Amino acid sequence: MFQKTGLPVSSGIAIAKAVILDSEMHQIPKRFISQSLCDSEVDRATYAFEMAIAELLKLETDCQQLKSGEVRDLFSVHRHFLKDQSLRDKVTQRIRQDCVTAEYAVSVEMQLLHQHFSKVPDLYMRERAADISDMEKRLLGHLIDLKKSAIEHVTEEVVIVAKELHPTETAAFDPRFVKGIVCDTGGATGHASIVARAMGIPAVMAVGNLTERIRRGDTLIVDGDNGLVIANPDGETLARFRAIQEKSIAAQVSLAAIEIRPSVTLDGVPISLLANIEFPSDKDAVLEAGAQGVGLFRTEFLYLQSGIEPTEEDHYEAYIQVVKALNGCPVTIRTMDLGADKFTQSHRFLPETNPFLGLRSIRFSFKHRDMFVAQLRAILRVSAIGPVKVMFPLISGVREIQLAKEILASVKNDLDKAGQAYDPQIPVGMMIEVPSAALLSARFAQYVDFFSIGSNDLTQYALAVDRGNAQVADLFSSFDPSVLQLIQMTVAGAATTGIDVSICGEMASEPSFVMLLLGMGIRALSLSPSMISEVRQTVRGVSIVQCQDLVKEVFRMDNAGDIQMYLQQHLQSLTLRDLDQS
């Protein structure tokens, strides 16, 4: 028996035999062809693109049963990406100029894109590199004979073990048989993780070299709540986790009754449960989860789904879908949160030696005001339709929020002159993602109407740890006392002017963390729609007084491991009977 830890990305306990999945891409040899064959190779490439697009459209339709806008839009984004003429033109150009086969041209161009995404400073965007590999494999499947996946023949309960999983591979799993997923690499915001959560399959990513130590048929325990993988457990361990699994299943059954009740603590304190969304169609999941609004509407998809810069109308049409669907519930729209590396068409950039600390997010918006203004105009216009808030990312200094508000005021003035309706009192907020913002939160509170703590980036910047780097990922922990101190400081800063403060990182969806956040004074949580029912259950099973006592105890501790263990043990002490009676 041995165990490894990784990143928990989809909750639940799985116990089954291991199946090793070879998801690695194989090198396509460079084979030259005569000039006379170039036209036929271009035709082959075109055929591959069209077939891949048709497959993705079918997958998009078939996955309706998952009731996940995130998953449906994954396939939609892949389709739009493959329909992009600039990508096809590059493949055609390589075939004709280098006189090479279609499969080689496709492989080279897709690998160049993969390398490009892999170097993006933003972890969320870096994890999109797996999508590029996924699309490459799909295209090559129509050009060469790729080995069929071992999972296609599985008819018994298994745990999938792989170096890396592609998103559409994950979506093809049959949850009747695939009970758990473990990968050497990957992250919580990768699309394979998103799909696993939507399908309800417990999953742990970034476990290191597990594929080198596991053999087909080994018994695996996958703890998707704590990021634990146990291979060939002894009888006592197996019995313990089977008991936990049974308790977890029973708890899920109770969610159906709880999810329609108000999110109020045992001592009567209301807690706002909001949703994080990535695409307009996620509105369906928001409504199904009973969220009280959208706490984070990521807008990056508008810049990534095609090679053309989105217009003001593109922004407006995307936002209005969500605002109308929410029917009076607030929608917080975050302005563009990407790096300069994503804008190589109309906005050239110089390579950066340290892109994590470079031209990205609000800094990029300031440098390219035309793009920024187009987005702000759309946000303001849609605020005339329903309650909308605007939120600026990666604010690190007071002058940045001052400048952002000055630009917003200028856009308002332009709309006034044009007679365009908007909410003149639209709430303005900022993300707390870097230590400087937390340290100066009391000053920032004088300029904004609300804070939203991005716990993932705040942890990364506070601890100087790239959580996407497997070599140091074990050092990344939002349970670290320094991170908790920064959050507490932010809550105190917000209190000086009475503004609202919420949290929208992974902390908000971790039940043991939720208790701590409530005790620290957080009264609004923004999380994935799929996690709202579970967090609502936690909220209804605790009192603020209990949570405040937890905070006192936790702030006496010196390391993340002790804090995490203490909170998880306390959460487990909340019995199913207590939760049901809530």
PDB file of C-alpha atoms in Angstrom, residues 40-52 88 92 102:
ATOM      1  CA  SER A  40      -4.711  16.502 -52.292  1.00  0.00           C
ATOM      2  CA  GLU A  41      -3.017  16.961 -48.896  1.00  0.00           C
ATOM      3  CA  VAL A  42      -4.785  20.294 -48.465  1.00  0.00           C
ATOM      4  CA  ASP A  43      -8.048  18.498 -49.248  1.00  0.00           C
ATOM      5  CA  ARG A  44      -7.227  15.864 -46.610  1.00  0.00           C
ATOM      6  CA  ALA A  45      -6.593  18.580 -44.040  1.00  0.00           C
ATOM      7  CA  THR A  46      -9.867  20.299 -44.933  1.00  0.00           C
ATOM      8  CA  TYR A  47     -11.707  16.992 -44.562  1.00  0.00           C
ATOM      9  CA  ALA A  48     -10.156  16.469 -41.115  1.00  0.00           C
ATOM     10  CA  PHE A  49     -11.268  19.914 -39.960  1.00  0.00           C
ATOM     11  CA  GLU A  50     -14.824  19.428 -41.229  1.00  0.00           C
ATOM     12  CA  MET A  51     -15.164  15.966 -39.684  1.00  0.00           C
ATOM     13  CA  ALA A  52     -13.795  17.183 -36.346  1.00  0.00           C
ATOM     14  CA  ARG A  88      -6.580  26.485 -41.577  1.00  0.00           C
ATOM     15  CA  THR A  92      -2.412  25.001 -45.871  1.00  0.00           C
ATOM     16  CA  ALA A 102      -1.438  17.044 -43.927  1.00  0.00           C
TER      17      ALA A 102
END
